[in-house]
Short mmCIF file of C-alpha atoms and ligand atoms in Angstrom, two decimals:
data_model
loop_
_atom_site.label_atom_id
_atom_site.label_comp_id
_atom_site.label_asym_id
_atom_site.label_seq_id
_atom_site.Cartn_x
_atom_site.Cartn_y
_atom_site.Cartn_z
CA MET X 210 0.12 0.00 0.05
CA LEU X 211 2.78 2.51 1.02
CA GLU X 212 4.66 1.75 -2.29
CA LYS X 213 1.56 2.22 -4.51
CA LEU X 214 0.59 5.49 -2.49
CA VAL X 215 4.09 6.93 -2.87
CA LYS X 216 4.16 5.97 -6.57
CA THR X 217 0.59 7.71 -7.09
CA ILE X 218 1.38 10.91 -5.24
CA SER X 219 5.08 11.52 -5.98
CA PRO X 220 4.54 13.23 -9.24
CA TYR X 221 2.34 15.92 -8.01
CA HIS X 222 2.96 19.33 -6.76
CA ARG X 223 0.05 20.78 -4.68
CA CYS X 224 -0.70 18.99 -1.38
CA VAL X 225 -3.37 19.78 1.24
CA VAL X 226 -3.61 18.09 4.57
CA LEU X 227 -6.75 18.29 6.70
CA THR X 228 -6.16 17.30 10.34
CA GLY X 229 -8.49 16.46 13.22
CA ALA X 230 -8.16 15.63 16.98
CA GLY X 231 -6.67 12.13 15.92
CA ILE X 232 -3.35 13.72 14.92
CA SER X 233 -2.86 14.89 18.53
CA ALA X 234 -4.05 11.72 20.24
CA GLU X 235 -0.46 10.20 20.35
CA SER X 236 0.59 13.55 21.91
CA GLY X 237 -1.81 12.69 24.77
CA VAL X 238 -4.51 14.97 23.75
CA PRO X 239 -7.94 13.21 24.03
CA THR X 240 -10.02 13.14 21.03
CA PHE X 241 -13.66 14.37 21.02
CA ARG X 242 -15.49 11.35 19.80
CA GLY X 243 -14.66 7.62 19.88
CA LYS X 244 -14.24 5.58 23.16
CA GLU X 245 -11.59 7.61 24.96
CA GLY X 246 -13.12 10.80 23.51
CA LEU X 247 -13.46 13.96 25.61
CA TRP X 248 -17.24 14.03 24.81
CA GLY X 249 -17.59 10.76 26.79
CA LYS X 250 -17.44 12.80 30.04
CA PHE X 251 -18.98 16.09 28.64
CA LYS X 252 -21.70 17.01 26.31
CA PRO X 253 -20.89 19.70 23.68
CA GLU X 254 -24.05 21.45 24.07
CA GLU X 255 -23.12 22.02 27.77
CA LEU X 256 -19.77 23.45 27.08
CA ALA X 257 -18.86 24.43 23.48
CA THR X 258 -21.71 26.90 22.64
CA MET X 259 -22.42 30.52 23.08
CA SER X 260 -25.64 29.78 24.99
CA ALA X 261 -23.65 27.48 27.40
CA PHE X 262 -21.17 30.44 27.98
CA MET X 263 -23.98 32.96 28.56
CA ALA X 264 -25.84 30.61 31.01
CA ASN X 265 -22.63 29.12 32.82
CA PRO X 266 -19.61 30.90 31.87
CA GLU X 267 -17.72 29.57 34.98
CA VAL X 268 -18.38 26.03 33.83
CA VAL X 269 -17.05 26.68 30.30
CA TRP X 270 -14.03 28.52 31.64
CA GLU X 271 -13.43 25.50 34.16
CA TRP X 272 -13.45 23.31 31.09
CA TYR X 273 -11.08 25.40 29.00
CA ASN X 274 -8.80 25.88 31.91
CA TRP X 275 -8.62 22.03 32.35
CA ARG X 276 -7.93 21.72 28.52
CA ARG X 277 -5.25 24.28 28.64
CA GLU X 278 -3.60 22.65 31.71
CA LEU X 279 -3.86 19.33 29.82
CA MET X 280 -2.01 20.72 26.88
CA GLU X 281 0.80 22.47 28.93
CA ASN X 282 3.12 19.55 28.83
CA VAL X 283 1.95 18.30 25.45
CA GLU X 284 4.46 18.05 22.72
CA PRO X 285 3.95 17.50 18.95
CA ASN X 286 4.20 13.75 17.97
CA PRO X 287 5.83 12.24 14.97
CA GLY X 288 2.67 12.70 13.01
CA HIS X 289 2.80 16.57 13.49
CA TRP X 290 6.59 16.69 12.49
CA ALA X 291 6.03 14.44 9.37
CA ILE X 292 3.36 16.99 8.25
CA SER X 293 6.18 19.62 8.50
CA GLU X 294 8.46 17.49 6.32
CA MET X 295 5.63 17.08 3.84
CA GLU X 296 5.39 20.81 3.48
CA LYS X 297 9.09 20.85 2.61
CA TRP X 298 8.63 17.99 0.13
CA PHE X 299 5.76 19.28 -1.99
CA ASP X 300 6.07 22.47 -4.09
CA GLU X 301 2.92 23.80 -2.69
CA PHE X 302 1.40 22.80 0.63
CA THR X 303 -1.48 23.90 2.86
CA LEU X 304 -2.44 22.42 6.24
CA ILE X 305 -6.11 22.83 7.34
CA THR X 306 -6.63 21.92 10.88
CA GLN X 307 -9.65 21.69 13.08
CA ASN X 308 -7.57 21.46 16.11
CA VAL X 309 -7.09 24.35 18.47
CA ASP X 310 -4.09 22.97 20.52
CA GLY X 311 -1.37 24.95 18.48
CA LEU X 312 0.63 21.60 17.94
CA HIS X 313 1.10 22.09 14.36
CA ARG X 314 2.66 25.53 14.87
CA LEU X 315 5.04 24.01 17.48
CA ALA X 316 5.99 21.40 15.00
CA ARG X 317 6.90 24.39 12.62
CA THR X 318 4.45 23.82 9.88
CA ARG X 319 4.23 27.32 8.19
CA HIS X 320 1.23 27.44 6.04
CA ILE X 321 -1.64 26.67 8.35
CA ILE X 322 -5.25 27.41 8.31
CA GLU X 323 -6.78 27.17 11.75
CA LEU X 324 -10.47 26.51 10.98
CA HIS X 325 -11.67 26.43 14.61
CA GLY X 326 -9.36 29.04 16.22
CA ASN X 327 -6.78 28.44 18.91
CA ILE X 328 -7.33 27.63 22.63
CA TYR X 329 -4.53 29.93 23.68
CA ARG X 330 -6.18 33.09 22.39
CA ASN X 331 -9.10 34.77 23.96
CA LYS X 332 -11.54 37.40 22.61
CA CYS X 333 -14.40 39.64 23.83
CA ALA X 334 -17.82 37.70 23.67
CA ASP X 335 -19.49 40.74 22.60
CA CYS X 336 -17.15 42.86 20.28
CA ASN X 337 -14.67 40.00 19.30
CA GLN X 338 -11.65 42.16 20.16
CA SER X 339 -8.80 39.62 20.78
CA PHE X 340 -7.07 39.39 24.10
CA GLU X 341 -3.83 37.81 25.11
CA ILE X 342 -4.26 36.74 28.60
CA LYS X 343 -1.20 35.04 30.10
CA ASP X 344 -2.52 33.42 33.32
CA ASP X 345 -5.56 31.27 33.75
CA ILE X 346 -8.90 32.85 33.81
CA ASP X 347 -10.69 32.76 37.21
CA PRO X 348 -14.11 31.33 36.31
CA ASN X 349 -15.59 33.15 39.33
CA ASN X 350 -14.10 36.47 38.14
CA ILE X 351 -14.04 36.40 34.51
CA PRO X 352 -12.19 39.45 33.04
CA ARG X 353 -14.09 41.94 30.90
CA CYS X 354 -13.17 43.64 27.74
CA ASP X 355 -11.59 47.00 28.15
CA LYS X 356 -13.44 48.36 25.12
CA CYS X 357 -17.07 47.28 25.72
CA GLU X 358 -17.16 45.54 29.10
CA GLY X 359 -18.15 42.25 27.37
CA LYS X 360 -17.02 38.82 29.01
CA ILE X 361 -13.70 37.37 27.73
CA ARG X 362 -14.14 33.89 26.21
CA PRO X 363 -11.79 31.47 24.49
CA ASP X 364 -11.01 32.31 20.79
CA VAL X 365 -12.38 29.24 19.39
CA VAL X 366 -15.33 28.40 17.21
CA TRP X 367 -18.32 27.02 19.16
CA PHE X 368 -21.08 24.76 17.85
CA GLY X 369 -23.53 26.83 15.89
CA GLU X 370 -21.23 29.74 15.22
CA MET X 371 -20.13 30.85 11.86
CA LEU X 372 -16.58 30.41 10.86
CA ASP X 373 -14.58 33.25 9.62
CA SER X 374 -15.63 33.51 5.87
CA ARG X 375 -12.12 34.45 4.74
CA ILE X 376 -10.74 31.38 6.35
CA ILE X 377 -13.42 29.27 4.86
CA ASP X 378 -12.96 30.49 1.42
CA GLU X 379 -9.12 29.97 1.68
CA ALA X 380 -9.84 26.35 2.91
CA PHE X 381 -12.19 25.54 -0.02
CA TYR X 382 -9.98 27.26 -2.54
CA GLN X 383 -6.92 25.13 -1.47
CA SER X 384 -8.94 21.96 -1.48
CA GLU X 385 -10.30 22.64 -5.05
CA HIS X 386 -6.71 23.11 -6.27
CA ALA X 387 -5.07 20.27 -4.62
CA ASP X 388 -3.54 17.40 -6.52
CA VAL X 389 -3.21 15.26 -3.28
CA PHE X 390 -5.57 15.70 -0.35
CA PHE X 391 -4.78 13.88 2.94
CA SER X 392 -7.55 13.64 5.62
CA VAL X 393 -5.79 12.77 8.95
CA GLY X 394 -7.30 12.01 12.24
CA THR X 395 -10.80 13.39 11.67
CA SER X 396 -14.15 11.71 12.08
CA ALA X 397 -15.32 13.90 9.22
CA VAL X 398 -18.55 14.68 10.91
CA VAL X 399 -18.32 18.36 11.65
CA HIS X 400 -18.96 20.74 8.62
CA PRO X 401 -17.74 22.54 6.76
CA ALA X 402 -14.45 20.70 7.40
CA ALA X 403 -15.96 17.44 6.57
CA SER X 404 -16.84 18.38 3.10
CA LEU X 405 -13.22 19.47 2.12
CA PRO X 406 -12.33 15.88 1.09
CA LEU X 407 -15.29 15.53 -1.26
CA VAL X 408 -14.60 19.07 -2.74
CA ALA X 409 -11.02 17.86 -3.30
CA LYS X 410 -12.11 14.70 -4.88
CA ASN X 411 -14.71 16.36 -7.25
CA HIS X 412 -11.80 18.48 -8.42
CA GLY X 413 -9.73 15.64 -9.38
CA ALA X 414 -7.46 15.16 -6.28
CA VAL X 415 -6.02 11.97 -4.93
CA VAL X 416 -7.66 11.64 -1.56
CA VAL X 417 -5.83 9.70 1.13
CA GLU X 418 -7.40 9.04 4.60
CA VAL X 419 -5.24 8.26 7.49
CA ASN X 420 -7.39 7.08 10.46
CA ILE X 421 -7.58 4.04 12.78
CA GLU X 422 -11.32 3.73 12.18
CA GLU X 423 -13.55 4.27 9.06
CA THR X 424 -15.45 7.46 8.75
CA PRO X 425 -18.24 8.90 6.37
CA ILE X 426 -15.47 9.96 3.73
CA THR X 427 -13.77 6.42 3.56
CA TYR X 428 -15.97 5.56 0.77
CA LEU X 429 -14.40 8.40 -1.60
CA ALA X 430 -10.77 7.99 -0.54
CA ASP X 431 -8.47 6.63 -3.09
CA PHE X 432 -6.42 5.34 -0.25
CA HIS X 433 -7.60 4.48 3.33
CA ILE X 434 -4.72 3.76 5.73
CA PRO X 435 -6.07 2.25 8.98
CA SER X 436 -2.96 3.19 10.90
CA LYS X 437 -2.02 5.81 13.65
CA SER X 438 -1.02 9.00 12.06
CA GLY X 439 2.30 9.19 14.21
CA GLU X 440 3.23 5.76 12.95
CA PHE X 441 2.16 6.00 9.23
CA LEU X 442 3.26 9.58 8.28
CA PRO X 443 6.96 9.29 9.25
CA GLU X 444 7.02 6.02 7.08
CA LEU X 445 5.44 8.04 4.21
CA ILE X 446 7.90 10.88 4.47
CA LYS X 447 10.89 8.35 4.55
CA GLU X 448 9.76 6.90 1.25
CA LEU X 449 9.20 10.16 -0.38
CA LYS X 450 12.63 11.26 0.65
CA LYS X 451 14.03 8.15 -0.93
CA ILE X 452 12.72 9.34 -4.29
CA ASP X 453 14.62 12.51 -3.89
CA SER X 454 17.82 10.70 -3.17
CA GLU X 455 17.31 8.35 -6.16
CA GLY X 456 16.92 11.50 -8.23
N1 LIG K 284 -4.26 8.22 14.20
C1 LIG K 284 -5.22 8.55 13.29
N2 LIG K 284 -6.51 8.67 13.69
C2 LIG K 284 -6.84 8.54 14.82
C3 LIG K 284 -5.91 8.51 15.94
C4 LIG K 284 -4.49 8.24 15.62
N3 LIG K 284 -3.62 8.04 16.45
N4 LIG K 284 -6.60 8.44 17.18
C5 LIG K 284 -7.87 8.64 16.86
N5 LIG K 284 -8.13 8.83 15.47
C6 LIG K 284 -9.23 9.18 14.80
C7 LIG K 284 -10.62 8.61 15.31
O1 LIG K 284 -10.81 7.28 14.77
C8 LIG K 284 -11.55 9.66 14.91
O2 LIG K 284 -12.18 9.40 13.49
O3 LIG K 284 -9.30 10.47 14.84
C9 LIG K 284 -10.65 11.03 14.76
C10 LIG K 284 -11.10 12.00 15.89
O4 LIG K 284 -12.33 12.42 15.69
P1 LIG K 284 -12.98 13.48 16.62
O5 LIG K 284 -12.70 13.20 18.01
O6 LIG K 284 -14.47 13.66 16.19
O7 LIG K 284 -12.20 14.88 16.37
P2 LIG K 284 -12.35 15.78 14.96
O8 LIG K 284 -12.67 15.17 13.81
O9 LIG K 284 -11.31 16.80 15.09
O10 LIG K 284 -13.61 16.60 15.39
C11 LIG K 284 -14.06 17.75 14.66
O11 LIG K 284 -15.68 18.50 16.33
O12 LIG K 284 -16.05 18.82 18.42
C12 LIG K 284 -15.62 19.36 17.43
O13 LIG K 284 -14.43 21.44 17.00
C13 LIG K 284 -14.38 20.15 17.51
O14 LIG K 284 -12.60 20.36 15.79
C14 LIG K 284 -13.47 19.47 16.36
C15 LIG K 284 -14.46 18.80 15.41
#
């Protein structure tokens, strides 16, 4: 499978990679869905929505403080680093991530589209002004915006919220123009991210899914690799580099 995949994708120039929580699982960051998923203990509608924040800002901040603490000692894993190597290997490369953990940045990938924001950024819930707040937010004393007095919230996209249209347009543009599109570690159930593999496929890309389980886009993938991303992607980049050395 690896040999056939390398033979198929090596002549191409434009690569797009879409990642989800699965790419960070081997760094110790729990995924949302699946057996060990975060949602097992929590319900999204109780935590990751604007109405939850307006009703219970303390509970929402407790959850985000817990997630930030969880990520304090978390490092990129070989899957993140392999994606940075892929960026160097292909002439044109875009990473589209649904993750808010910042691990792709730490692994020095450069062209990143963060679809769902970044857990280390905060913003005003009313006027959207962004805030860099270094220390943890005290859930019982949530800071206010110095411009409009609105409550400060995490700068991540919550269920039911619109994504920044410029970010979405860029993600669709790159997917439409990809020669090779990787879907890595995502359950492909949350839109609009989940429609990107189909968009790429419909525009003629070779679609490669790397996921330990099947998903709703497995049927359209040219290759489904049922492996952990942190194990498979380093093998892939090793084979691609061999082609370079063989000239
Ligand atoms: N390697 C590859 N795939 C993995 C690994 C691994 N080591 N571990 C888990 N997976 C797969 C699971 O099989 C699952 O399909 O990663 C996927 C993780 O799916 P989710 O937990 O649903 O995460 P994601 O797809 O990123 O969720 C999308 O939903 O809750 C919202 O905003 C949140 O960005 C998130 C969005």
